[in-house]
Short mmCIF file of C-alpha atoms in Angstrom, two decimals:
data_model
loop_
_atom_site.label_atom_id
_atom_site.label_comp_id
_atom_site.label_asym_id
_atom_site.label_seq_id
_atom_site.Cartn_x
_atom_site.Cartn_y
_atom_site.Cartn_z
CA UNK A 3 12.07 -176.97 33.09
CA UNK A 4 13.39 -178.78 30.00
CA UNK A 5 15.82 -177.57 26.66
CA UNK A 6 12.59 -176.45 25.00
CA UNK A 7 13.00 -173.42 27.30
CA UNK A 8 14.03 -170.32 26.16
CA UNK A 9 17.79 -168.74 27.53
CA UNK A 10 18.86 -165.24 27.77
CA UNK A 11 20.84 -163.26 29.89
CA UNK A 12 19.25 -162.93 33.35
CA UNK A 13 22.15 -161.01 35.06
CA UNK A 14 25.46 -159.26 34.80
CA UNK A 15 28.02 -158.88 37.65
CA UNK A 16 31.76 -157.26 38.00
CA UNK A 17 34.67 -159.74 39.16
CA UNK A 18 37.17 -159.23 41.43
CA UNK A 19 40.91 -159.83 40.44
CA UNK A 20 40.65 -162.82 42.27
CA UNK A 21 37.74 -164.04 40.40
CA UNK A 22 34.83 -164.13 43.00
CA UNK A 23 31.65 -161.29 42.41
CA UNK A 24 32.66 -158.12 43.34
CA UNK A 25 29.91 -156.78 46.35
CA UNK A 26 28.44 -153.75 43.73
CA UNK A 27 24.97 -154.52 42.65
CA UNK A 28 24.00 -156.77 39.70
CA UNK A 29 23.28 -155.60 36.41
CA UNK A 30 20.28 -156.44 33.91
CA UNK A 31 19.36 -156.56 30.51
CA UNK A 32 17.02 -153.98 28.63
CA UNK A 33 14.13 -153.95 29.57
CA UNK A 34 14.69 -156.89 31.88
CA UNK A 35 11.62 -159.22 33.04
CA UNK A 36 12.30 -161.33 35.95
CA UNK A 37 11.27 -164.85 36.39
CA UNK A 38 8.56 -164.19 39.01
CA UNK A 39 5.97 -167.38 40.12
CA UNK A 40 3.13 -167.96 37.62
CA UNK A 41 4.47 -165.32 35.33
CA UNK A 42 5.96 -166.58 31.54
CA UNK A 43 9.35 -163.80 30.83
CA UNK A 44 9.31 -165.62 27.54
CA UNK A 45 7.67 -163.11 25.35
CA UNK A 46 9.47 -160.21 27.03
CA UNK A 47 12.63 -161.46 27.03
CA UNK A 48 13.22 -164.37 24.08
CA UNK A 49 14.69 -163.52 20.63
CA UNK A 50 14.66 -165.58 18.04
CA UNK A 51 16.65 -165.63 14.42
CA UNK A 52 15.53 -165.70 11.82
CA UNK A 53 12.05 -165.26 13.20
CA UNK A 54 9.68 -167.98 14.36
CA UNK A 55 7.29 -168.79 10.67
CA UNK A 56 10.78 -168.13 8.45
CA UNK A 57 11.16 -170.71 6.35
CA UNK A 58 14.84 -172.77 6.77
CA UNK A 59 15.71 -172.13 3.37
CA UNK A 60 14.94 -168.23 3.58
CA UNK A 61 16.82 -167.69 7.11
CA UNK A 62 17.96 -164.57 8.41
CA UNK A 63 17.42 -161.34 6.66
CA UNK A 64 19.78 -158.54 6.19
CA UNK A 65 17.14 -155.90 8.02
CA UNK A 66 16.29 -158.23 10.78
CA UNK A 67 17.43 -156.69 14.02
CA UNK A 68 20.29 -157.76 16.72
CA UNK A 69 17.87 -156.44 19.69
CA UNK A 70 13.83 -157.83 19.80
CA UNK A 71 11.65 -154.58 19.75
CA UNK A 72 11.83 -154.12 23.44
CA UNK A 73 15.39 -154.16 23.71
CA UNK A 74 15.73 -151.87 21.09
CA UNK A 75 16.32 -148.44 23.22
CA UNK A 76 18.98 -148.25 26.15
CA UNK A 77 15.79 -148.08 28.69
CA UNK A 78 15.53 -150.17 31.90
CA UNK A 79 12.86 -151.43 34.29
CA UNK A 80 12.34 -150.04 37.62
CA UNK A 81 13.34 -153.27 39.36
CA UNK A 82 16.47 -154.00 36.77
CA UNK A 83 19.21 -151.39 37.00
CA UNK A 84 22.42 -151.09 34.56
CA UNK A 85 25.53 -152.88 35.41
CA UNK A 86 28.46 -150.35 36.40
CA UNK A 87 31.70 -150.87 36.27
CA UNK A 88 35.27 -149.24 35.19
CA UNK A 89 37.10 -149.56 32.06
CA UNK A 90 39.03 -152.89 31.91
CA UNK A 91 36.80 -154.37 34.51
CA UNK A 92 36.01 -157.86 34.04
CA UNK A 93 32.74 -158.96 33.91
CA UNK A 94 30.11 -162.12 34.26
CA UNK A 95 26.95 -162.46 31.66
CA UNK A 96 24.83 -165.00 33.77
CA UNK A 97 22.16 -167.42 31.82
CA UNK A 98 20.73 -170.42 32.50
CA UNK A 99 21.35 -173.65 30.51
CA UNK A 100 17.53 -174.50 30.73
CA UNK A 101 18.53 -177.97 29.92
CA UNK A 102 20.29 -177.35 26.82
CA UNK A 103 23.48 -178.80 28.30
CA UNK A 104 22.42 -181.44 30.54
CA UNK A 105 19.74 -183.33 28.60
CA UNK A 106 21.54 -182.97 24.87
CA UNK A 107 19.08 -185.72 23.37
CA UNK A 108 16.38 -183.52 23.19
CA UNK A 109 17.64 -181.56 20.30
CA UNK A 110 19.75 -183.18 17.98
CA UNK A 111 22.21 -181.90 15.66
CA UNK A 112 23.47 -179.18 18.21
CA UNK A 113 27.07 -178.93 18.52
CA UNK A 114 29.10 -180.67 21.25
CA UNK A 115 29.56 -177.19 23.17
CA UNK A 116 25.96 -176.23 22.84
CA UNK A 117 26.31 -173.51 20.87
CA UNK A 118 29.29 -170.81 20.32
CA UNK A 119 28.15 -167.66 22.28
CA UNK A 120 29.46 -164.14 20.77
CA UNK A 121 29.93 -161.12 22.54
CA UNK A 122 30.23 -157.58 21.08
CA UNK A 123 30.92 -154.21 22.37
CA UNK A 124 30.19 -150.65 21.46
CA UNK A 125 30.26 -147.45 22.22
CA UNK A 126 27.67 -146.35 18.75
CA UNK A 127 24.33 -148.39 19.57
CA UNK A 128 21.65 -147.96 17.39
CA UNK A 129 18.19 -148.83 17.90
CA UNK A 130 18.21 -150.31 14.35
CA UNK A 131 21.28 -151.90 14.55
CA UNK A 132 21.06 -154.99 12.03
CA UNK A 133 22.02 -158.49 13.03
CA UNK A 134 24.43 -159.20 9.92
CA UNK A 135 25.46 -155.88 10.29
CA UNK A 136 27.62 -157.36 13.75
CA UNK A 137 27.46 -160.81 13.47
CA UNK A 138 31.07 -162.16 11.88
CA UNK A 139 31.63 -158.33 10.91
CA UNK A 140 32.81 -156.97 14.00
CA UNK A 141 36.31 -158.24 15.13
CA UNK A 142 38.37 -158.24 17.73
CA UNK A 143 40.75 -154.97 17.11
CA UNK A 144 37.17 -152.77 15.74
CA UNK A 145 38.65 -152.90 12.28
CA UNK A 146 35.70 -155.22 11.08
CA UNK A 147 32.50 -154.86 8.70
CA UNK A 148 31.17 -150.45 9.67
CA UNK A 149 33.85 -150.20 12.27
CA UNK A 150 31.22 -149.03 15.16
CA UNK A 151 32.02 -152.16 17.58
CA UNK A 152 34.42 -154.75 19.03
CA UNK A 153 34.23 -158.42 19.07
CA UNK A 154 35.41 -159.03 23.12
CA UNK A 155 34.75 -162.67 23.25
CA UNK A 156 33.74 -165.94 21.75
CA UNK A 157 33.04 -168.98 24.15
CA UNK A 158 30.91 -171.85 24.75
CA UNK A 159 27.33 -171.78 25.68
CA UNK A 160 28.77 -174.99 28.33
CA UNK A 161 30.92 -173.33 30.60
CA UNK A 162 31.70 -176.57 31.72
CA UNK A 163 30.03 -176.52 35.41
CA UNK A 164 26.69 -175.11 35.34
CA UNK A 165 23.52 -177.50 35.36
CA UNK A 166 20.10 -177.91 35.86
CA UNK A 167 18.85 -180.02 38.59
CA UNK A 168 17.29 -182.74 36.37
CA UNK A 169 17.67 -186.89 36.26
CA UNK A 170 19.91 -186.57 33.55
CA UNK A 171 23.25 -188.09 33.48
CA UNK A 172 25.08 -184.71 33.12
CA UNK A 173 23.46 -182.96 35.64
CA UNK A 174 24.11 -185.85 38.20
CA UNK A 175 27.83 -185.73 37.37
CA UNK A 176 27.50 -182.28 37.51
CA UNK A 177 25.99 -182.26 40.74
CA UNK A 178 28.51 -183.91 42.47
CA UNK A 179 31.16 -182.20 40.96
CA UNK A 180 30.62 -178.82 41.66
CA UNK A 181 28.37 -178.87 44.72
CA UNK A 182 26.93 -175.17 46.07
CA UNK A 183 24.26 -174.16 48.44
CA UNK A 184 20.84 -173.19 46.89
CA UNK A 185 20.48 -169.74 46.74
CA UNK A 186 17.55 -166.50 46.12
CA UNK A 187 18.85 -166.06 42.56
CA UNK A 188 19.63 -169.70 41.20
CA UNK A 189 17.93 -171.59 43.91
CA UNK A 190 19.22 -175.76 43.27
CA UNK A 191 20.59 -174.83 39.49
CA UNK A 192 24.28 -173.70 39.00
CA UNK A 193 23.90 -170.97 36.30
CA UNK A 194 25.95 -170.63 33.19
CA UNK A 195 28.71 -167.75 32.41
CA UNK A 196 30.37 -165.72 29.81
CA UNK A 197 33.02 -164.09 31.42
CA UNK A 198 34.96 -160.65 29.32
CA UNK A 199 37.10 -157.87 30.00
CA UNK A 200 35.66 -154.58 29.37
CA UNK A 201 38.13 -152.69 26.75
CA UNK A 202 40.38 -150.74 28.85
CA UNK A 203 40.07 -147.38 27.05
CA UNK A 204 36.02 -146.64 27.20
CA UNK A 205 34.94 -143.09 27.75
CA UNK A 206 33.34 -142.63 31.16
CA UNK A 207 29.83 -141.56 32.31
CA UNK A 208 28.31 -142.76 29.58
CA UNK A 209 26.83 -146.38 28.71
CA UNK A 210 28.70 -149.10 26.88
CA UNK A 211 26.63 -151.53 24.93
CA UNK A 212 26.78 -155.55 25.03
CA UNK A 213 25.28 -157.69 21.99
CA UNK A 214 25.38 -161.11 23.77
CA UNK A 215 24.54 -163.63 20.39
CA UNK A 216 23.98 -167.65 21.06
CA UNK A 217 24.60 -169.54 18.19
CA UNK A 218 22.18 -172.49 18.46
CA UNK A 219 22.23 -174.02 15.11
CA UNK A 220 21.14 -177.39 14.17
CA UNK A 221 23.03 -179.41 11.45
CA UNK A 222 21.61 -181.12 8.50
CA UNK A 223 21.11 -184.53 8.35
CA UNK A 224 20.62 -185.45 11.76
CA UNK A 225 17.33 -184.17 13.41
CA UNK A 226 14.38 -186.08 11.25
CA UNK A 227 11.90 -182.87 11.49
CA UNK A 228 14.75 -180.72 10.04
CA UNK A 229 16.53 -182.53 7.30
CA UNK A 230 18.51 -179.06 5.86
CA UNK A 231 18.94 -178.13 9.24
CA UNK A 232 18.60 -174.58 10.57
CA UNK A 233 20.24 -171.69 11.28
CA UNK A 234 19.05 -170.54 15.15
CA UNK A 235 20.68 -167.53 17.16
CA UNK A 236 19.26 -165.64 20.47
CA UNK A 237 20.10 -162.49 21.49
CA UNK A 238 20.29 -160.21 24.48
CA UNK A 239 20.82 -156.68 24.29
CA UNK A 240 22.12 -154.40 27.27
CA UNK A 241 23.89 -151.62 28.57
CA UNK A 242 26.86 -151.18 31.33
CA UNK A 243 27.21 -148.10 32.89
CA UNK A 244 31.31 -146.91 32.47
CA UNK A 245 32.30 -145.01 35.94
CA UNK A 246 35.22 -142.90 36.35
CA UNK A 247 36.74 -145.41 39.10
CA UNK A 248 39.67 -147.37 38.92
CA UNK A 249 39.63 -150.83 37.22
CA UNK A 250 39.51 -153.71 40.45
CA UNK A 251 42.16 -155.13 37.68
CA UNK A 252 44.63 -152.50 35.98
CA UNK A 253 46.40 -155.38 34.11
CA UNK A 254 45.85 -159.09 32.86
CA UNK A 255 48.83 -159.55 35.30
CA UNK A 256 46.68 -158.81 38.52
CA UNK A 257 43.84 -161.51 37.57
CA UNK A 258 44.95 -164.91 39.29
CA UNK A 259 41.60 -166.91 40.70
CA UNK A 260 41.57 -168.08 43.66
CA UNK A 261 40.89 -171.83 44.11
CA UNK A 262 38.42 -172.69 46.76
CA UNK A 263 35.56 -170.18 46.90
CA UNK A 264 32.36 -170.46 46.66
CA UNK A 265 31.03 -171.41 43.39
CA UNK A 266 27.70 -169.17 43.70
CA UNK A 267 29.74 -165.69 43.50
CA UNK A 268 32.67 -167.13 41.48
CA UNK A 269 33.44 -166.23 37.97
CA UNK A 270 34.83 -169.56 35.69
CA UNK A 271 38.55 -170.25 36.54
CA UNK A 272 38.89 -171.84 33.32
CA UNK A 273 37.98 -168.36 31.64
CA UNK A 274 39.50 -165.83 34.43
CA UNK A 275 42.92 -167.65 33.50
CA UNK A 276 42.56 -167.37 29.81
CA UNK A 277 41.43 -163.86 29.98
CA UNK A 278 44.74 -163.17 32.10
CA UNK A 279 46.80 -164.58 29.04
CA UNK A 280 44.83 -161.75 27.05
CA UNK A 281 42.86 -164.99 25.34
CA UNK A 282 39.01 -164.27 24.96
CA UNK A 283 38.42 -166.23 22.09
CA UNK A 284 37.32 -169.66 24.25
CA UNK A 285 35.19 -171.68 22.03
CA UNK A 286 35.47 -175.34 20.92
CA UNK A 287 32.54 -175.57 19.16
CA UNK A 288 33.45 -179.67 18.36
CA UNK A 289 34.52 -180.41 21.79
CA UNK A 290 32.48 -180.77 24.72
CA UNK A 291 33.70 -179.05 27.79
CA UNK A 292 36.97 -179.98 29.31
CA UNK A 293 35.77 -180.15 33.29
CA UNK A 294 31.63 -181.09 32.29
CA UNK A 295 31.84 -184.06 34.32
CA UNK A 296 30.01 -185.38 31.76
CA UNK A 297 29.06 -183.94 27.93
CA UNK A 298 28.07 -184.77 24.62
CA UNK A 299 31.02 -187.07 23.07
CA UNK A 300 33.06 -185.10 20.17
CA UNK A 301 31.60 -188.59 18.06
CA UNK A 302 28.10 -188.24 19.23
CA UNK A 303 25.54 -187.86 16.04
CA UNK A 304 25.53 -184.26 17.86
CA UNK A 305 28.68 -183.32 16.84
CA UNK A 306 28.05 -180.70 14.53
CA UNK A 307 30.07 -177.60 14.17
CA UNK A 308 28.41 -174.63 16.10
CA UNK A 309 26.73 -173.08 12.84
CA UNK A 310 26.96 -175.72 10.45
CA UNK A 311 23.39 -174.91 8.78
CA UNK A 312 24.28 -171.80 7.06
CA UNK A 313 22.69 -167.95 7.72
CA UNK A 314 21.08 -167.39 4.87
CA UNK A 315 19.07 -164.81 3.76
CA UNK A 316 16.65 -162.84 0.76
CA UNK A 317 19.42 -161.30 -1.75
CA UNK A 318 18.62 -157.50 -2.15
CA UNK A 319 19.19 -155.29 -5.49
CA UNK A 320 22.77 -154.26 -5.19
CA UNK A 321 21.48 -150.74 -5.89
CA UNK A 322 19.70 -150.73 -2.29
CA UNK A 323 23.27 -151.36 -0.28
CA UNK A 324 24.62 -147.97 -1.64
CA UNK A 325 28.91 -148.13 -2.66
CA UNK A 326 28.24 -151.98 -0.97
CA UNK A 327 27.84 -154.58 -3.70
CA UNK A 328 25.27 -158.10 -2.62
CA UNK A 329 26.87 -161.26 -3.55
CA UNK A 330 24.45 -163.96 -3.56
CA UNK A 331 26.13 -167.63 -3.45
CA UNK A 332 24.19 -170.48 -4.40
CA UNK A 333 25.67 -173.58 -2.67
CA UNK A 334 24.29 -176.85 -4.09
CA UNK A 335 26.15 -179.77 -2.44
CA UNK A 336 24.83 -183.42 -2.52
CA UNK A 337 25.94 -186.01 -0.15
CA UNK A 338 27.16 -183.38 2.39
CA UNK A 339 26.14 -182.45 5.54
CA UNK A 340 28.77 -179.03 5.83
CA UNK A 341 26.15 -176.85 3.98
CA UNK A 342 23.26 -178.89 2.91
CA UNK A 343 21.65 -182.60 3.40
CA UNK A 344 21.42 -184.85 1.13
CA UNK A 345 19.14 -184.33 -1.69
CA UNK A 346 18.63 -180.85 0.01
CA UNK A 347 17.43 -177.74 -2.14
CA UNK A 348 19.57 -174.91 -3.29
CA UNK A 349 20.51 -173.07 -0.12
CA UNK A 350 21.08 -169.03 -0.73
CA UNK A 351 23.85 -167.32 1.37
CA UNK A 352 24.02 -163.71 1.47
CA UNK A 353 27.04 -161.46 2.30
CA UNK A 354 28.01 -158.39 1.87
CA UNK A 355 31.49 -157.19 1.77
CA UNK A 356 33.74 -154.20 0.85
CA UNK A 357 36.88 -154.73 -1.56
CA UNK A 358 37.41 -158.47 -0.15
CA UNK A 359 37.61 -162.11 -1.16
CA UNK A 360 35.28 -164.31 -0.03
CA UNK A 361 35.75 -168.55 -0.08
CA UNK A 362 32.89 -170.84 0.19
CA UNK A 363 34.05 -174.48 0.59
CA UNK A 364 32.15 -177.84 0.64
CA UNK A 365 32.98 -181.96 1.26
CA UNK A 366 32.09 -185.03 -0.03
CA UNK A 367 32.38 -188.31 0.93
CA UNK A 368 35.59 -189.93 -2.17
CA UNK A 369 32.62 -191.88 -3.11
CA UNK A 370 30.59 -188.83 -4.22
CA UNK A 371 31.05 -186.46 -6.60
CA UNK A 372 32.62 -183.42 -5.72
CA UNK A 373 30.03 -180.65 -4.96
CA UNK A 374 29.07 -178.25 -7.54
CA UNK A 375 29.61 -174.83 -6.50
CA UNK A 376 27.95 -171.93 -8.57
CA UNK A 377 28.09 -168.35 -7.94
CA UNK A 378 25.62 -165.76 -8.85
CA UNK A 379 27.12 -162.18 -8.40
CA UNK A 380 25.26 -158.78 -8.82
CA UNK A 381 27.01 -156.00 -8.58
CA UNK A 382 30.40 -154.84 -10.06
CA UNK A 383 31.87 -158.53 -8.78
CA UNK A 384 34.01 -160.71 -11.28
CA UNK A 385 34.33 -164.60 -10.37
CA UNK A 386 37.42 -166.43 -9.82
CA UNK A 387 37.01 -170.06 -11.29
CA UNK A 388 35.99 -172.48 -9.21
CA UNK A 389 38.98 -175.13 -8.38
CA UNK A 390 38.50 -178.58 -6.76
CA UNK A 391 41.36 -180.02 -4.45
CA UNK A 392 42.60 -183.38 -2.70
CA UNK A 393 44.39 -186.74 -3.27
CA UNK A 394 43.27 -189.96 -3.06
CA UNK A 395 44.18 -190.65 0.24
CA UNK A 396 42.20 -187.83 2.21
CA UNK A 397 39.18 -188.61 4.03
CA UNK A 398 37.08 -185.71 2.00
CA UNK A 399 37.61 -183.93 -1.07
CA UNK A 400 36.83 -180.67 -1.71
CA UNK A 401 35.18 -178.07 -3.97
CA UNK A 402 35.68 -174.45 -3.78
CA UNK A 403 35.19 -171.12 -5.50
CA UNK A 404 35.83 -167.75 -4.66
CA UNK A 405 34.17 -164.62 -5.81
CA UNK A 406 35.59 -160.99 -5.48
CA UNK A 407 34.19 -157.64 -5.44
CA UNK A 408 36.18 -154.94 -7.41
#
């Protein structure tokens, strides 16, 4: 298997305190396909965005949907049961890295932590539940974009352990440093892992829903075949059942891991301990990981930021979005590689937000001129004039504007 394989999430499981797999059964997506001999999951189970055939400089629309077609209801196959577990319970989304960490060459431009992976919770699915409607909306405290969801964590797609068995130099390193025994579900691969903590005060006997979003973008100006780069997220969509039990943890204070176990039915200590300090927020997206025994460099050509090719998307009459006005911000920035490539086209950004300011900011190199920044509201919007900033002695100067709606 090599990175062009797809990744999703193949399995969820409850951990103990302690950090190892709890003994309750496994969990799995909507509508979950297994990887079964001469069978391809691929078209059950792989969602792209923006969808394969969209051109880069169109991107992601505001009506495309967080859950593929399949995923779309809170159904299950027979063979692929719901996750259940208590309120506050912590809890491992299980994927495999399909190369995408241990052989980075083969796609270029992807940041040094493969991708920031999102995680959001509610307790309001819909079965038309838009991506941008989530995506950077929800936050962490459920105060965020319509208020129906949480943000409960934000971590690398490298966990900084799991590999593919491959004759790369990563997975080699890899190998060696984090031995296991091949087993029925991973057989010779060490899977990846978001770990979260459940929010504490969920309703029971009813299902809680998980929007589990890879950010997999490519930056301009390094991969040849995409010069403007390209904006690239996959999504799983699932369901944990919320019992009446007891938490295994009723406080962050109870969570210690416990050094020494084996790595097959082991949450990542790295996470367990940050989760215990009440920290989900784990990404680096310019850093490889810490314990990777062996990564992309930070100074790699791959060092892009995890979304640096912006989510774009077709601007809408403002009429259509109801009270909601659409902003449309046209970015044009030459000699950059934050927003655009060099020479690149116009690039349109989309967002929609309620009574808020909204900054857009590009960089130059001190020999180029600072990027022009225009702004083309619709809607009852008034611009705030663009201002430029920096000294002669920074490494970048910078143009920005902001735009509010009133």
């Amino acid at each position: 298997m090599s990175s062009s394989a797809h990744t999703w999430v193949e399995q969820m499981r409850v951990i103990a305190p302690n950090g190892t797999f709890t003994t309750g059964a496994p969990g799995y997506a909507r509508s979950n396909a297994k990887r079964l001999p001469g069978v391809d999951p691929d078209k059950a189970m792989v969602h792209i965005l923006p969808p394969d055939g969209t051109p880069v400089d169109v991107g992601i629309s505001p009506k495309d949907p967080m859950c593929m077609p399949s995923q779309a209801q809170a159904t299950q196959s027979s063979d692929s049961p719901r996750l259940k577990a208590a309120p506050g319970d912590m809890v491992a989304l299980r994927y495999q890295e399909n190369g995408h960490v241990t052989l980075p060459n083969t796609n270029p431009g992807k940041a040094p932590n493969r991708g920031t992976v999102y995680v959001y919770g509610t307790t309001q699915p819909s079965p038309t539940e838009n991506f941008l409607d989530v995506f950077k909306q929800w936050n962490a405290d459920g105060s965020g974009g319509n208020k129906k969801g949480k943000l409960l964590a934000t971590q690398n797609f490298d966990d900084g352990q799991c590999y593919q068995m491959n004759a790369g130099p990563i997975s080699a390193a890899r190998q060696q440093k984090f031995p296991h025994k091949a087993d029925p579900v991973m057989g010779q691969d060490l899977w990846c892992q978001n770990n979260l903590i459940l929010p504490k005060d969920l309703p029971t006997g009813k299902p809680y829903t998980l929007y589990w979003v890879w950010d997999w973008a490519t930056a301009p100006g390094v991969d040849p075949a995409l010069p403007k780069g390209k904006s690239q997220f996959y999504t799983t969509c699932m369901d944990v059942d919320i019992t009446s039990g007891d938490s295994n943890a009723k406080s962050n204070a109870a969570i210690k891991f416990a050094q020494g176990q084996d790595i097959n039915n082991a949450a990542i200590p790295d996470y367990v301990a940050k989760l215990a300090s009440g920290d989900a927020n784990l990404a680096t997206p310019s850093q490889s990981a810490g314990s990777s025994g062996g990564s992309v460099p930070a100074s790699s050509p791959a060092a892009a930021s995890s979304s640096p090719a912006p989510v774009v998307a077709q601007s809408q009459p403002a009429s259509s979005m109801g009270s909601m006005s659409m902003m449309t911000v046209t970015v044009t920035a030459p000699g950059t590689t934050v927003t655009v490539s060099a020479g690149a086209p116009q690039v349109t950004s989309t967002t929609e937000v309620p009574r808020s300011t909204v900054q857009v900011t590009a960089s130059a190199n001190p020999s180029a001129s600072i990027p022009t920044i225009s702004l083309k509201l619709t809607g009852t919007a008034t611009a705030v004039p663009a201002q430029a900033t920096g000294n002669a002695g920074s490494h970048y100067k910078r143009g920005s504007a902001k735009f509010r709606n009133v």
